[in-house]
Short mmCIF file of C-alpha atoms in Angstrom, two decimals:
data_model
loop_
_atom_site.label_atom_id
_atom_site.label_comp_id
_atom_site.label_asym_id
_atom_site.label_seq_id
_atom_site.Cartn_x
_atom_site.Cartn_y
_atom_site.Cartn_z
CA UNK A 1 -23.43 -2.43 1.98
CA UNK A 2 -26.31 -1.71 -0.77
CA UNK A 3 -24.03 -2.50 -4.05
CA UNK A 4 -27.04 -1.38 -6.11
CA UNK A 5 -27.10 1.81 -4.83
CA UNK A 6 -28.49 5.37 -6.19
CA UNK A 7 -24.89 5.77 -7.37
CA UNK A 8 -25.24 3.44 -10.33
CA UNK A 9 -26.81 5.13 -13.19
CA UNK A 10 -27.83 1.81 -14.69
CA UNK A 11 -30.06 1.74 -11.44
CA UNK A 12 -30.96 4.56 -11.50
CA UNK A 13 -32.22 4.19 -15.09
CA UNK A 14 -33.63 0.85 -14.78
CA UNK A 15 -35.59 1.93 -11.32
CA UNK A 16 -37.30 4.84 -13.40
CA UNK A 17 -40.95 5.24 -12.65
CA UNK A 18 -40.80 1.97 -10.67
CA UNK A 19 -41.41 2.42 -6.81
CA UNK A 20 -39.44 0.66 -4.81
CA UNK A 21 -41.54 -2.08 -2.86
CA UNK A 22 -42.62 -2.52 -6.82
CA UNK A 23 -39.08 -3.22 -7.78
CA UNK A 24 -38.61 -5.60 -4.91
CA UNK A 25 -41.03 -8.00 -6.01
CA UNK A 26 -40.57 -8.27 -9.63
CA UNK A 27 -38.16 -11.18 -9.89
CA UNK A 28 -36.77 -10.07 -13.29
CA UNK A 29 -35.87 -6.43 -11.59
CA UNK A 30 -34.35 -7.93 -8.79
CA UNK A 31 -32.01 -10.18 -10.47
CA UNK A 32 -30.90 -7.25 -12.57
CA UNK A 33 -30.62 -5.00 -9.88
CA UNK A 34 -28.19 -7.33 -7.60
CA UNK A 35 -25.82 -8.11 -10.55
CA UNK A 36 -25.76 -4.59 -11.77
CA UNK A 37 -22.35 -3.90 -9.13
CA UNK A 38 -21.00 -7.49 -9.48
CA UNK A 39 -20.58 -6.94 -13.30
CA UNK A 40 -19.65 -3.60 -12.80
CA UNK A 41 -17.21 -4.19 -9.61
CA UNK A 42 -16.52 -7.64 -9.57
CA UNK A 43 -17.12 -7.56 -6.26
CA UNK A 44 -16.60 -10.69 -3.92
CA UNK A 45 -20.41 -11.53 -2.92
CA UNK A 46 -23.48 -10.02 -4.35
CA UNK A 47 -26.65 -8.51 -2.16
CA UNK A 48 -29.49 -9.41 -2.63
CA UNK A 49 -31.59 -6.47 -3.67
CA UNK A 50 -34.75 -6.05 -1.07
CA UNK A 51 -35.65 -3.99 1.67
CA UNK A 52 -36.13 -4.63 5.55
CA UNK A 53 -39.64 -3.54 5.14
CA UNK A 54 -40.73 -6.30 2.36
CA UNK A 55 -41.25 -9.12 4.63
CA UNK A 56 -44.04 -6.34 7.09
CA UNK A 57 -45.63 -5.32 3.36
CA UNK A 58 -45.91 -8.99 2.59
CA UNK A 59 -47.81 -10.02 5.51
CA UNK A 60 -50.48 -6.96 5.26
CA UNK A 61 -48.82 -4.29 7.07
CA UNK A 62 -49.82 -0.88 5.28
CA UNK A 63 -46.65 0.69 4.60
CA UNK A 64 -44.50 2.49 1.65
CA UNK A 65 -41.18 3.63 0.72
CA UNK A 66 -41.71 7.37 0.00
CA UNK A 67 -39.19 8.71 -2.05
CA UNK A 68 -36.23 10.78 0.16
CA UNK A 69 -38.07 9.86 3.41
CA UNK A 70 -37.92 6.21 3.95
CA UNK A 71 -40.79 3.75 5.00
CA UNK A 72 -43.88 5.22 6.38
CA UNK A 73 -46.61 2.96 8.02
CA UNK A 74 -50.28 4.13 7.74
CA UNK A 75 -51.14 2.74 11.04
CA UNK A 76 -48.48 2.94 13.56
CA UNK A 77 -48.54 0.28 16.26
CA UNK A 78 -49.02 1.17 19.74
CA UNK A 79 -51.52 -1.30 21.14
CA UNK A 80 -51.82 -4.86 21.94
CA UNK A 81 -54.39 -5.68 19.37
CA UNK A 82 -52.12 -3.63 16.31
CA UNK A 83 -49.30 -5.84 17.40
CA UNK A 84 -51.53 -8.75 17.85
CA UNK A 85 -52.12 -8.36 13.83
CA UNK A 86 -48.46 -9.35 12.90
CA UNK A 87 -48.45 -12.95 11.72
CA UNK A 88 -45.77 -15.39 10.97
CA UNK A 89 -44.06 -15.10 7.51
CA UNK A 90 -44.33 -17.83 4.91
CA UNK A 91 -42.59 -18.98 1.79
CA UNK A 92 -46.28 -18.84 -0.02
CA UNK A 93 -46.56 -14.61 1.07
CA UNK A 94 -42.93 -13.94 -1.11
CA UNK A 95 -42.55 -16.12 -3.80
CA UNK A 96 -40.61 -13.56 -5.30
CA UNK A 97 -38.05 -13.97 -3.21
CA UNK A 98 -37.55 -17.72 -3.72
CA UNK A 99 -37.99 -17.03 -7.49
CA UNK A 100 -35.39 -14.08 -7.79
CA UNK A 101 -32.72 -16.30 -5.08
CA UNK A 102 -32.96 -19.00 -7.88
CA UNK A 103 -32.42 -17.34 -10.78
CA UNK A 104 -29.51 -15.29 -9.34
CA UNK A 105 -27.87 -18.53 -7.78
CA UNK A 106 -27.57 -19.85 -11.17
CA UNK A 107 -26.57 -16.51 -12.73
CA UNK A 108 -23.59 -15.62 -10.25
CA UNK A 109 -22.51 -19.22 -10.57
CA UNK A 110 -19.56 -19.44 -7.54
CA UNK A 111 -20.24 -15.65 -6.78
CA UNK A 112 -22.03 -16.34 -3.22
CA UNK A 113 -25.16 -14.39 -2.39
CA UNK A 114 -25.84 -12.33 0.64
CA UNK A 115 -29.49 -12.35 1.91
CA UNK A 116 -30.41 -9.89 4.94
CA UNK A 117 -33.38 -8.90 6.60
CA UNK A 118 -33.92 -6.37 9.18
CA UNK A 119 -33.31 -6.65 12.81
CA UNK A 120 -36.36 -6.81 15.32
CA UNK A 121 -35.17 -3.48 16.96
CA UNK A 122 -35.30 -1.07 13.75
CA UNK A 123 -38.38 -2.97 12.83
CA UNK A 124 -40.23 -2.18 15.71
CA UNK A 125 -39.55 1.46 15.59
CA UNK A 126 -40.44 1.92 11.93
CA UNK A 127 -43.96 0.24 12.97
CA UNK A 128 -44.08 2.66 16.61
CA UNK A 129 -43.21 5.66 15.12
CA UNK A 130 -44.82 5.48 11.93
CA UNK A 131 -41.07 6.02 9.66
CA UNK A 132 -38.38 7.46 10.38
CA UNK A 133 -37.69 8.72 13.86
CA UNK A 134 -34.45 11.12 14.82
CA UNK A 135 -35.03 10.12 18.41
CA UNK A 136 -37.19 7.17 18.68
CA UNK A 137 -39.37 8.96 21.00
CA UNK A 138 -42.57 6.82 21.00
CA UNK A 139 -40.32 3.49 20.67
CA UNK A 140 -38.54 4.37 23.96
CA UNK A 141 -41.71 5.05 25.46
CA UNK A 142 -43.30 1.66 24.84
CA UNK A 143 -40.02 -0.09 25.73
CA UNK A 144 -39.73 1.74 29.03
CA UNK A 145 -43.24 2.29 30.22
CA UNK A 146 -45.12 -0.76 28.69
CA UNK A 147 -42.36 -3.65 28.75
CA UNK A 148 -44.92 -6.17 28.11
CA UNK A 149 -46.25 -5.12 24.67
CA UNK A 150 -42.87 -3.96 24.03
CA UNK A 151 -41.93 -7.80 24.16
CA UNK A 152 -44.69 -8.85 22.64
CA UNK A 153 -43.92 -7.10 19.62
CA UNK A 154 -40.50 -8.06 19.63
CA UNK A 155 -41.00 -11.62 19.74
CA UNK A 156 -43.66 -11.40 16.89
CA UNK A 157 -41.05 -9.53 14.78
CA UNK A 158 -38.05 -11.62 15.67
CA UNK A 159 -40.40 -14.93 14.25
CA UNK A 160 -40.89 -12.57 11.22
CA UNK A 161 -37.34 -11.96 10.48
CA UNK A 162 -36.37 -15.52 11.77
CA UNK A 163 -38.72 -16.82 8.76
CA UNK A 164 -37.78 -13.98 6.22
CA UNK A 165 -34.00 -15.00 6.70
CA UNK A 166 -34.84 -18.82 6.44
CA UNK A 167 -36.57 -18.10 3.18
CA UNK A 168 -33.61 -17.11 1.29
CA UNK A 169 -30.91 -19.40 2.69
CA UNK A 170 -33.15 -22.49 1.45
CA UNK A 171 -33.98 -20.54 -1.60
CA UNK A 172 -29.96 -20.87 -2.15
CA UNK A 173 -28.70 -17.84 -0.49
CA UNK A 174 -25.18 -18.33 0.79
CA UNK A 175 -24.75 -15.81 4.01
CA UNK A 176 -27.58 -14.03 5.86
CA UNK A 177 -26.96 -10.55 7.66
CA UNK A 178 -29.05 -8.77 10.06
CA UNK A 179 -29.02 -5.35 9.54
CA UNK A 180 -30.23 -3.57 12.44
CA UNK A 181 -30.30 0.06 11.05
CA UNK A 182 -31.07 2.10 14.27
CA UNK A 183 -30.14 -0.11 17.27
CA UNK A 184 -27.45 2.12 18.08
CA UNK A 185 -29.82 4.62 19.38
CA UNK A 186 -29.79 1.98 22.38
CA UNK A 187 -28.05 1.76 25.84
CA UNK A 188 -26.17 -1.13 26.44
CA UNK A 189 -27.81 -2.25 29.69
CA UNK A 190 -31.19 -1.17 27.53
CA UNK A 191 -30.36 -3.01 24.80
CA UNK A 192 -29.16 -6.23 26.73
CA UNK A 193 -32.83 -6.30 28.22
CA UNK A 194 -34.70 -5.00 25.50
CA UNK A 195 -33.32 -6.42 22.44
CA UNK A 196 -30.19 -8.99 23.17
CA UNK A 197 -32.81 -11.95 23.85
CA UNK A 198 -34.68 -11.43 20.15
CA UNK A 199 -31.30 -11.27 18.03
CA UNK A 200 -29.69 -14.09 19.82
CA UNK A 201 -32.76 -16.24 18.99
CA UNK A 202 -32.44 -15.33 15.43
CA UNK A 203 -29.23 -16.26 14.97
CA UNK A 204 -29.62 -19.94 16.88
CA UNK A 205 -32.48 -20.23 14.75
CA UNK A 206 -30.15 -19.93 11.72
CA UNK A 207 -27.31 -22.14 13.25
CA UNK A 208 -28.65 -25.37 11.60
CA UNK A 209 -28.47 -24.00 7.99
CA UNK A 210 -24.67 -24.03 7.90
CA UNK A 211 -24.39 -20.44 6.57
CA UNK A 212 -22.15 -17.73 8.06
CA UNK A 213 -24.27 -15.20 9.80
CA UNK A 214 -23.52 -11.36 9.83
CA UNK A 215 -24.81 -8.70 12.64
CA UNK A 216 -24.86 -5.12 12.00
CA UNK A 217 -26.00 -2.00 13.18
CA UNK A 218 -25.08 1.61 13.02
CA UNK A 219 -23.47 4.03 15.76
CA UNK A 220 -23.12 0.44 17.76
CA UNK A 221 -19.33 1.24 19.07
CA UNK A 222 -20.62 0.80 22.74
CA UNK A 223 -22.86 -2.26 21.57
CA UNK A 224 -19.95 -4.37 19.96
CA UNK A 225 -18.71 -6.39 22.83
CA UNK A 226 -22.78 -7.12 23.65
CA UNK A 227 -23.56 -7.79 19.68
CA UNK A 228 -20.57 -10.20 20.16
CA UNK A 229 -22.36 -12.26 22.49
CA UNK A 230 -25.61 -12.53 20.19
CA UNK A 231 -24.37 -15.63 18.17
CA UNK A 232 -23.11 -14.06 14.77
CA UNK A 233 -20.44 -15.33 12.95
CA UNK A 234 -19.73 -11.93 11.39
CA UNK A 235 -20.22 -8.27 13.58
CA UNK A 236 -20.24 -5.37 11.16
CA UNK A 237 -18.49 -2.06 12.16
CA UNK A 238 -19.20 1.34 11.21
CA UNK A 239 -16.48 4.01 10.42
CA UNK A 240 -16.98 5.49 13.96
CA UNK A 241 -14.55 2.52 15.83
CA UNK A 242 -11.15 1.47 14.18
CA UNK A 243 -11.17 -2.37 13.81
CA UNK A 244 -8.29 -3.06 16.15
CA UNK A 245 -10.51 -1.54 18.39
CA UNK A 246 -13.45 -3.22 17.45
CA UNK A 247 -11.76 -6.90 17.83
CA UNK A 248 -11.11 -6.20 21.46
CA UNK A 249 -14.63 -5.05 21.86
CA UNK A 250 -16.36 -7.98 20.06
CA UNK A 251 -13.84 -10.54 21.43
CA UNK A 252 -12.71 -14.01 20.41
CA UNK A 253 -14.33 -16.06 17.79
CA UNK A 254 -15.53 -13.37 15.53
CA UNK A 255 -14.83 -12.21 12.45
CA UNK A 256 -15.76 -8.24 11.48
CA UNK A 257 -16.97 -6.59 8.49
CA UNK A 258 -16.37 -2.88 7.58
CA UNK A 259 -15.58 -0.13 7.96
CA UNK A 260 -14.43 2.71 5.28
CA UNK A 261 -16.65 5.95 5.80
CA UNK A 262 -18.70 5.98 3.01
CA UNK A 263 -18.00 10.19 2.89
CA UNK A 264 -14.23 9.12 2.38
CA UNK A 265 -15.51 7.92 -1.61
CA UNK A 266 -16.26 11.68 -2.36
CA UNK A 267 -12.76 12.40 -1.64
CA UNK A 268 -9.56 12.24 -4.21
CA UNK A 269 -8.52 8.64 -4.88
CA UNK A 270 -5.19 9.05 -2.86
CA UNK A 271 -7.06 9.42 -0.10
CA UNK A 272 -9.51 6.93 -0.19
CA UNK A 273 -6.23 4.29 -0.75
CA UNK A 274 -4.97 5.45 2.11
CA UNK A 275 -7.87 4.80 4.70
CA UNK A 276 -8.26 1.55 2.85
CA UNK A 277 -4.85 0.32 3.23
CA UNK A 278 -5.20 1.34 6.75
CA UNK A 279 -8.20 -0.41 7.61
CA UNK A 280 -6.78 -3.23 6.12
CA UNK A 281 -3.67 -3.43 8.17
CA UNK A 282 -6.51 -3.19 11.61
CA UNK A 283 -8.52 -5.56 10.33
CA UNK A 284 -5.40 -8.13 10.62
CA UNK A 285 -5.83 -8.18 14.17
CA UNK A 286 -9.49 -9.54 14.24
CA UNK A 287 -9.57 -13.58 13.34
CA UNK A 288 -11.58 -12.62 10.19
CA UNK A 289 -11.98 -9.48 8.21
CA UNK A 290 -14.51 -8.85 5.62
CA UNK A 291 -13.34 -5.25 3.92
CA UNK A 292 -16.82 -2.80 3.63
CA UNK A 293 -18.44 0.28 4.08
CA UNK A 294 -19.29 1.34 7.31
CA UNK A 295 -22.58 2.26 5.86
CA UNK A 296 -24.28 2.34 2.16
CA UNK A 297 -23.12 3.55 -0.72
CA UNK A 298 -23.90 7.45 -0.69
CA UNK A 299 -26.29 8.72 -3.85
CA UNK A 300 -23.14 11.27 -5.17
CA UNK A 301 -20.76 8.50 -5.28
CA UNK A 302 -18.68 8.14 -8.14
CA UNK A 303 -18.82 4.66 -9.55
CA UNK A 304 -15.07 5.02 -11.20
CA UNK A 305 -14.15 5.34 -7.31
CA UNK A 306 -15.61 1.88 -6.42
CA UNK A 307 -13.93 0.49 -9.21
CA UNK A 308 -10.71 1.57 -7.80
CA UNK A 309 -11.67 0.82 -4.64
CA UNK A 310 -12.48 -3.03 -5.47
CA UNK A 311 -9.08 -2.93 -7.28
CA UNK A 312 -7.11 -1.78 -4.59
CA UNK A 313 -8.53 -4.31 -2.13
CA UNK A 314 -8.39 -6.99 -4.48
CA UNK A 315 -4.43 -6.55 -5.64
CA UNK A 316 -3.81 -5.78 -1.54
CA UNK A 317 -5.31 -8.71 0.12
CA UNK A 318 -5.32 -12.57 -0.58
CA UNK A 319 -8.71 -13.63 -1.16
#
């Protein structure tokens, strides 16, 4: 989860003076940042360095990522005319993505590369709110109060997200993750009505590519069963639900990804090792398990802890 992250000193040094979205659009930087944790930790797969708002920026949305804040949209979408300006993404909109993935596939050799995109609900929330939101007030007001506009916006974002994921796979990505950060703010019934049709469409639209599809959200313990219906091969689990319980909620036929609390990495090593071992044991209940954090690496994490964790997983399990 966010392998490059802000915890790596080499990442901070390389990014110094370069805005996030500029870094995401510079192939040489994308390649180097993606490779840094692979070199340092020897992880089993690389995560493409990008951001969930990259495809929105690429099609002309006026937004920026402000340090310490997150994505900020200049003109939030609150009506049909604004939603209508969202067009499908084309490979020519993101040539830097195709170039960087091509270079990474060569450099990574047999190490898989995971591409990703933001889920439609999370992208909609940023666009409607104008930036990060604690309660998603405007988002839910549209969802409940103007469902026609909501579905129009979600339809357009689904087309963009699906296109962006396909561009990455066709450029050489070995797996794809739909990263719906804020969807845990939605109740199960509302998820089924207002979100599931669109996530299902995305996963169905990737089925012909024959690449593993991962579905992840934060705070989604009550949604795991419905997320399991969306069509992904792997369901990501944050740290709030034990993996053996998550396997029951998700249902048969799915692997799980997760789910060490990132804050555990700030504790002494013996606690990290104990927690990781417990997760490996509970993950045996699932039909497949990708060990991961339950969300992104915290900036204050000591890289040596991550190196020890990776080695611990490798010496405890069979890859």
